[in-house]
Amino acid sequence: MQDLYPSRCAPTAEVRQRLDPVFHGVWNKDAPISLEQARQFDEQGYLVIEDLFSGDEIEQLQDETHKLLSDPSALDPYTIITEPDGNEVRSIFRIHAQSRRIARLVADERLAGIARFLLADDVYVHQSRLNYKPGFRGKEFYWHSDFETWHVEDGMPRMRALSMSVLLTPNTPNNGPLMLMPGSHRKYVTCVGETPDNHYLTSLKKQEYGVPDEDILASLAREHGIVAPLGEAGTVVIFDCNTMHGSNGNITPLPRSNAFFVYNAVSNRLVEPFGGKEPRPTFIATREVETLRADENLPMEAEI
Ligand code: 6CS
Ligand code: FE
C-alpha cells in the first residue's frame, strides 16, 4: 500500500498537507450532533460535549476506574504503564477489554454513534486507555500527532480515526489538562529519527521519537494558538487523530484522570506499519477488528 504520510524517513522535518477529510460524512437533521458541532470538529479538529452522561453514570465510571487502579493485580500486567521515574500508574491500556462497564461505555451510542457519524463508517476500538496523571507526580505528554505514531508504528493507512477523552476528574487550568492546537489537524507534521525497536516500551512513558521539532511546534502555536478544554467529570473532548496535542505535568494534589477511547473506521483498519518495524502489541493497537454494534447500548448501571 502506498505510504501517503511518510515520516521518520527524511533528514529534516516537514509540514505537509492533510490528504483526507476531517468530517468524512454529510450533516443531516438526524445527526447525533448539531451542524455547528460538526463544523467545529471539521474546522478546529476538536469538539467538547458536556452533559452526555447522568451523574450516576459518571459515578459508576469513577468507581470502575478507582477499582481498576486499586487492584492492578486483576489486570493484564503488560497493559499497566508506570511513570518514567517512579511506580505511579501513568496509564492502563486496553481497558475496554478488561472492564465490562467500560466495554459498554465505549460501545454506547452516545459515543460510538458520534464516531460513526464523523467518520462516516462503521467503527471499532483501535485503542483504549486510562491516563491517570496522579497528583504531584503525573508527568507530561509531550506534543505529538497521534496519527503520525499510529501510521508509522501501527500501520493506520489514512486519517479516519478520532479520540474521545472522557474526563474522570475535573480538568482544571492547573492539573495538566489536555492542550490542543486548533486547526493543526489539517497539516501533517513529519518527524525525524529512526524509530527504535520496541519503541512502545519507552514511548508510552516519555515519547522522544515521533515528536515534532521545536521550530515547527512554535510556528504551529503562533498560527493556531493553544486551547485547553476544561470541565467537570463526564465532559467529553473529541479530537481528530491528527490534531497536535499534549499536556503538562501535574504538581497539584488533584489527579487529572481521563479515559481515552480511539475509534477507527473499519475501512481504515491497520496494515503493516509504514515505518517498516514490527507491529506494536495488540494491547496498544487492535489488529482483530470487532465492529461496534449500535444495539450494544446498555446503560452502564446494567449488570451483564
Ligand atoms: O502511542 C500511542 O498510541 C499513545 N501515545 C500518545 C502520547 N498518545 C496516543 C496514544 O495514547
Ligand atoms: Fe496522544
mmCIF file with all atom_site columns, N, CA and C and ligand atoms in Angstrom, residues 8 90-91 93 126-129 131 141-147 149-150 153-154 163 199-200 203-204 207 239 245-246 260 262 280 284-285, ligand 1:
data_model
loop_
_atom_site.group_PDB
_atom_site.id
_atom_site.type_symbol
_atom_site.label_atom_id
_atom_site.label_alt_id
_atom_site.label_comp_id
_atom_site.label_asym_id
_atom_site.label_entity_id
_atom_site.label_seq_id
_atom_site.pdbx_PDB_ins_code
_atom_site.Cartn_x
_atom_site.Cartn_y
_atom_site.Cartn_z
_atom_site.occupancy
_atom_site.B_iso_or_equiv
_atom_site.pdbx_formal_charge
_atom_site.auth_seq_id
_atom_site.auth_comp_id
_atom_site.auth_asym_id
_atom_site.auth_atom_id
_atom_site.pdbx_PDB_model_num
ATOM   1   N N  . ARG A 1 8   ? 9.612   10.081 9.674  1.00 0.00 ? 8   ARG A N  1
ATOM   2   C CA . ARG A 1 8   ? 10.786  9.457  10.307 1.00 0.00 ? 8   ARG A CA 1
ATOM   3   C C  . ARG A 1 8   ? 11.652  8.739  9.264  1.00 0.00 ? 8   ARG A C  1
ATOM   4   N N  . ARG A 1 90  ? 0.800   5.436  35.242 1.00 0.00 ? 90  ARG A N  1
ATOM   5   C CA . ARG A 1 90  ? 0.616   6.541  34.274 1.00 0.00 ? 90  ARG A CA 1
ATOM   6   C C  . ARG A 1 90  ? -0.603  6.242  33.400 1.00 0.00 ? 90  ARG A C  1
ATOM   7   N N  . SER A 1 91  ? -0.653  5.012  32.884 1.00 0.00 ? 91  SER A N  1
ATOM   8   C CA . SER A 1 91  ? -1.777  4.629  32.007 1.00 0.00 ? 91  SER A CA 1
ATOM   9   C C  . SER A 1 91  ? -2.101  3.162  32.208 1.00 0.00 ? 91  SER A C  1
ATOM   10  N N  . PHE A 1 93  ? -3.782  0.434  29.571 1.00 0.00 ? 93  PHE A N  1
ATOM   11  C CA . PHE A 1 93  ? -4.269  0.290  28.194 1.00 0.00 ? 93  PHE A CA 1
ATOM   12  C C  . PHE A 1 93  ? -5.315  -0.824 28.097 1.00 0.00 ? 93  PHE A C  1
ATOM   13  N N  . HIS A 1 126 ? -9.671  1.134  18.214 1.00 0.00 ? 126 HIS A N  1
ATOM   14  C CA . HIS A 1 126 ? -8.245  0.970  17.861 1.00 0.00 ? 126 HIS A CA 1
ATOM   15  C C  . HIS A 1 126 ? -7.413  0.882  19.147 1.00 0.00 ? 126 HIS A C  1
ATOM   16  N N  . GLN A 1 127 ? -7.773  1.675  20.132 1.00 0.00 ? 127 GLN A N  1
ATOM   17  C CA . GLN A 1 127 ? -7.016  1.730  21.397 1.00 0.00 ? 127 GLN A CA 1
ATOM   18  C C  . GLN A 1 127 ? -7.907  2.329  22.483 1.00 0.00 ? 127 GLN A C  1
ATOM   19  N N  . SER A 1 128 ? -7.751  1.822  23.697 1.00 0.00 ? 128 SER A N  1
ATOM   20  C CA . SER A 1 128 ? -8.418  2.480  24.832 1.00 0.00 ? 128 SER A CA 1
ATOM   21  C C  . SER A 1 128 ? -7.400  2.548  25.960 1.00 0.00 ? 128 SER A C  1
ATOM   22  N N  . ARG A 1 129 ? -7.516  3.564  26.789 1.00 0.00 ? 129 ARG A N  1
ATOM   23  C CA . ARG A 1 129 ? -6.582  3.681  27.915 1.00 0.00 ? 129 ARG A CA 1
ATOM   24  C C  . ARG A 1 129 ? -7.141  4.629  28.963 1.00 0.00 ? 129 ARG A C  1
ATOM   25  N N  . ASN A 1 131 ? -5.623  7.409  31.357 1.00 0.00 ? 131 ASN A N  1
ATOM   26  C CA . ASN A 1 131 ? -4.440  8.186  31.745 1.00 0.00 ? 131 ASN A CA 1
ATOM   27  C C  . ASN A 1 131 ? -4.760  8.789  33.103 1.00 0.00 ? 131 ASN A C  1
ATOM   28  N N  . PHE A 1 141 ? 2.726   14.714 28.775 1.00 0.00 ? 141 PHE A N  1
ATOM   29  C CA . PHE A 1 141 ? 2.678   14.012 27.489 1.00 0.00 ? 141 PHE A CA 1
ATOM   30  C C  . PHE A 1 141 ? 3.103   15.053 26.470 1.00 0.00 ? 141 PHE A C  1
ATOM   31  N N  . TYR A 1 142 ? 4.308   14.874 25.896 1.00 0.00 ? 142 TYR A N  1
ATOM   32  C CA . TYR A 1 142 ? 4.858   15.914 25.025 1.00 0.00 ? 142 TYR A CA 1
ATOM   33  C C  . TYR A 1 142 ? 4.000   16.071 23.766 1.00 0.00 ? 142 TYR A C  1
ATOM   34  N N  . TRP A 1 143 ? 4.164   17.185 23.065 1.00 0.00 ? 143 TRP A N  1
ATOM   35  C CA . TRP A 1 143 ? 3.394   17.450 21.843 1.00 0.00 ? 143 TRP A CA 1
ATOM   36  C C  . TRP A 1 143 ? 3.548   16.325 20.814 1.00 0.00 ? 143 TRP A C  1
ATOM   37  N N  . HIS A 1 144 ? 2.465   15.930 20.216 1.00 0.00 ? 144 HIS A N  1
ATOM   38  C CA . HIS A 1 144 ? 2.528   14.922 19.151 1.00 0.00 ? 144 HIS A CA 1
ATOM   39  C C  . HIS A 1 144 ? 1.204   14.877 18.403 1.00 0.00 ? 144 HIS A C  1
ATOM   40  N N  . SER A 1 145 ? 1.272   14.256 17.226 1.00 0.00 ? 145 SER A N  1
ATOM   41  C CA . SER A 1 145 ? 0.065   13.860 16.486 1.00 0.00 ? 145 SER A CA 1
ATOM   42  C C  . SER A 1 145 ? -0.099  12.367 16.703 1.00 0.00 ? 145 SER A C  1
ATOM   43  N N  . ASP A 1 146 ? -1.246  11.945 17.215 1.00 0.00 ? 146 ASP A N  1
ATOM   44  C CA . ASP A 1 146 ? -1.453  10.504 17.395 1.00 0.00 ? 146 ASP A CA 1
ATOM   45  C C  . ASP A 1 146 ? -1.309  9.771  16.064 1.00 0.00 ? 146 ASP A C  1
ATOM   46  N N  . PHE A 1 147 ? -1.852  10.387 15.000 1.00 0.00 ? 147 PHE A N  1
ATOM   47  C CA . PHE A 1 147 ? -1.860  9.681  13.705 1.00 0.00 ? 147 PHE A CA 1
ATOM   48  C C  . PHE A 1 147 ? -0.438  9.383  13.242 1.00 0.00 ? 147 PHE A C  1
ATOM   49  N N  . THR A 1 149 ? 2.134   8.556  14.901 1.00 0.00 ? 149 THR A N  1
ATOM   50  C CA . THR A 1 149 ? 2.554   7.298  15.557 1.00 0.00 ? 149 THR A CA 1
ATOM   51  C C  . THR A 1 149 ? 1.745   6.120  15.051 1.00 0.00 ? 149 THR A C  1
ATOM   52  N N  . TRP A 1 150 ? 0.432   6.291  14.971 1.00 0.00 ? 150 TRP A N  1
ATOM   53  C CA . TRP A 1 150 ? -0.408  5.145  14.573 1.00 0.00 ? 150 TRP A CA 1
ATOM   54  C C  . TRP A 1 150 ? -0.130  4.737  13.121 1.00 0.00 ? 150 TRP A C  1
ATOM   55  N N  . GLU A 1 153 ? 3.945   3.412  13.301 1.00 0.00 ? 153 GLU A N  1
ATOM   56  C CA . GLU A 1 153 ? 4.238   2.268  14.179 1.00 0.00 ? 153 GLU A CA 1
ATOM   57  C C  . GLU A 1 153 ? 3.147   1.214  14.207 1.00 0.00 ? 153 GLU A C  1
ATOM   58  N N  . ASP A 1 154 ? 1.916   1.592  13.801 1.00 0.00 ? 154 ASP A N  1
ATOM   59  C CA . ASP A 1 154 ? 0.834   0.590  13.849 1.00 0.00 ? 154 ASP A CA 1
ATOM   60  C C  . ASP A 1 154 ? 0.314   0.224  12.454 1.00 0.00 ? 154 ASP A C  1
ATOM   61  N N  . SER A 1 163 ? -10.204 10.403 18.688 1.00 0.00 ? 163 SER A N  1
ATOM   62  C CA . SER A 1 163 ? -10.147 10.029 20.109 1.00 0.00 ? 163 SER A CA 1
ATOM   63  C C  . SER A 1 163 ? -11.280 10.715 20.845 1.00 0.00 ? 163 SER A C  1
ATOM   64  N N  . HIS A 1 199 ? 9.793   0.376  20.499 1.00 0.00 ? 199 HIS A N  1
ATOM   65  C CA . HIS A 1 199 ? 9.767   1.789  20.947 1.00 0.00 ? 199 HIS A CA 1
ATOM   66  C C  . HIS A 1 199 ? 8.719   2.015  22.036 1.00 0.00 ? 199 HIS A C  1
ATOM   67  N N  . TYR A 1 200 ? 7.609   1.226  21.961 1.00 0.00 ? 200 TYR A N  1
ATOM   68  C CA . TYR A 1 200 ? 6.492   1.462  22.896 1.00 0.00 ? 200 TYR A CA 1
ATOM   69  C C  . TYR A 1 200 ? 6.924   1.293  24.349 1.00 0.00 ? 200 TYR A C  1
ATOM   70  N N  . SER A 1 203 ? 8.161   4.842  24.753 1.00 0.00 ? 203 SER A N  1
ATOM   71  C CA . SER A 1 203 ? 7.352   5.992  24.270 1.00 0.00 ? 203 SER A CA 1
ATOM   72  C C  . SER A 1 203 ? 6.084   6.209  25.094 1.00 0.00 ? 203 SER A C  1
ATOM   73  N N  . LEU A 1 204 ? 5.542   5.133  25.667 1.00 0.00 ? 204 LEU A N  1
ATOM   74  C CA . LEU A 1 204 ? 4.293   5.300  26.433 1.00 0.00 ? 204 LEU A CA 1
ATOM   75  C C  . LEU A 1 204 ? 4.562   5.952  27.781 1.00 0.00 ? 204 LEU A C  1
ATOM   76  N N  . GLN A 1 207 ? 7.626   10.107 25.350 1.00 0.00 ? 207 GLN A N  1
ATOM   77  C CA . GLN A 1 207 ? 7.785   9.941  23.909 1.00 0.00 ? 207 GLN A CA 1
ATOM   78  C C  . GLN A 1 207 ? 8.908   10.830 23.412 1.00 0.00 ? 207 GLN A C  1
ATOM   79  N N  . PHE A 1 239 ? -11.315 14.579 19.682 1.00 0.00 ? 239 PHE A N  1
ATOM   80  C CA . PHE A 1 239 ? -10.328 15.234 18.825 1.00 0.00 ? 239 PHE A CA 1
ATOM   81  C C  . PHE A 1 239 ? -9.864  14.314 17.711 1.00 0.00 ? 239 PHE A C  1
ATOM   82  N N  . HIS A 1 245 ? -1.387  17.739 19.954 1.00 0.00 ? 245 HIS A N  1
ATOM   83  C CA . HIS A 1 245 ? -1.842  17.874 21.348 1.00 0.00 ? 245 HIS A CA 1
ATOM   84  C C  . HIS A 1 245 ? -0.750  17.391 22.298 1.00 0.00 ? 245 HIS A C  1
ATOM   85  N N  . GLY A 1 246 ? -0.938  17.693 23.528 1.00 0.00 ? 246 GLY A N  1
ATOM   86  C CA . GLY A 1 246 ? -0.017  17.274 24.598 1.00 0.00 ? 246 GLY A CA 1
ATOM   87  C C  . GLY A 1 246 ? -0.616  17.723 25.921 1.00 0.00 ? 246 GLY A C  1
ATOM   88  N N  . PHE A 1 260 ? -9.521  7.471  27.566 1.00 0.00 ? 260 PHE A N  1
ATOM   89  C CA . PHE A 1 260 ? -9.421  7.759  26.133 1.00 0.00 ? 260 PHE A CA 1
ATOM   90  C C  . PHE A 1 260 ? -9.916  6.550  25.349 1.00 0.00 ? 260 PHE A C  1
ATOM   91  N N  . VAL A 1 262 ? -10.225 5.361  21.351 1.00 0.00 ? 262 VAL A N  1
ATOM   92  C CA . VAL A 1 262 ? -9.870  5.720  19.971 1.00 0.00 ? 262 VAL A CA 1
ATOM   93  C C  . VAL A 1 262 ? -10.718 4.885  19.017 1.00 0.00 ? 262 VAL A C  1
ATOM   94  N N  . ARG A 1 280 ? 3.245   -2.945 16.701 1.00 0.00 ? 280 ARG A N  1
ATOM   95  C CA . ARG A 1 280 ? 3.187   -2.853 18.162 1.00 0.00 ? 280 ARG A CA 1
ATOM   96  C C  . ARG A 1 280 ? 2.195   -3.896 18.705 1.00 0.00 ? 280 ARG A C  1
ATOM   97  N N  . ILE A 1 284 ? -2.008  -2.205 22.495 1.00 0.00 ? 284 ILE A N  1
ATOM   98  C CA . ILE A 1 284 ? -1.892  -0.774 22.154 1.00 0.00 ? 284 ILE A CA 1
ATOM   99  C C  . ILE A 1 284 ? -2.667  -0.482 20.887 1.00 0.00 ? 284 ILE A C  1
ATOM   100 N N  . ALA A 1 285 ? -2.639  -1.421 19.949 1.00 0.00 ? 285 ALA A N  1
ATOM   101 C CA . ALA A 1 285 ? -3.247  -1.176 18.626 1.00 0.00 ? 285 ALA A CA 1
ATOM   102 C C  . ALA A 1 285 ? -3.980  -2.433 18.176 1.00 0.00 ? 285 ALA A C  1
HETATM 103 O O1 . 6CS B 2 .   ? 1.490   5.761  21.137 1.00 0.00 ? 1   6CS B O1 1
HETATM 104 C C1 . 6CS B 2 .   ? 0.290   5.831  21.346 1.00 0.00 ? 1   6CS B C1 1
HETATM 105 O O2 . 6CS B 2 .   ? -0.561  5.183  20.712 1.00 0.00 ? 1   6CS B O2 1
HETATM 106 C C2 . 6CS B 2 .   ? -0.157  6.659  22.518 1.00 0.00 ? 1   6CS B C2 1
HETATM 107 N N1 . 6CS B 2 .   ? 0.694   7.773  22.779 1.00 0.00 ? 1   6CS B N1 1
HETATM 108 C C3 . 6CS B 2 .   ? 0.237   9.014  22.930 1.00 0.00 ? 1   6CS B C3 1
HETATM 109 C C4 . 6CS B 2 .   ? 1.122   10.024 23.527 1.00 0.00 ? 1   6CS B C4 1
HETATM 110 N N2 . 6CS B 2 .   ? -0.971  9.386  22.521 1.00 0.00 ? 1   6CS B N2 1
HETATM 111 C C5 . 6CS B 2 .   ? -1.730  8.370  21.753 1.00 0.00 ? 1   6CS B C5 1
HETATM 112 C C6 . 6CS B 2 .   ? -1.573  7.067  22.413 1.00 0.00 ? 1   6CS B C6 1
HETATM 113 O O3 . 6CS B 2 .   ? -2.054  7.040  23.676 1.00 0.00 ? 1   6CS B O3 1
#
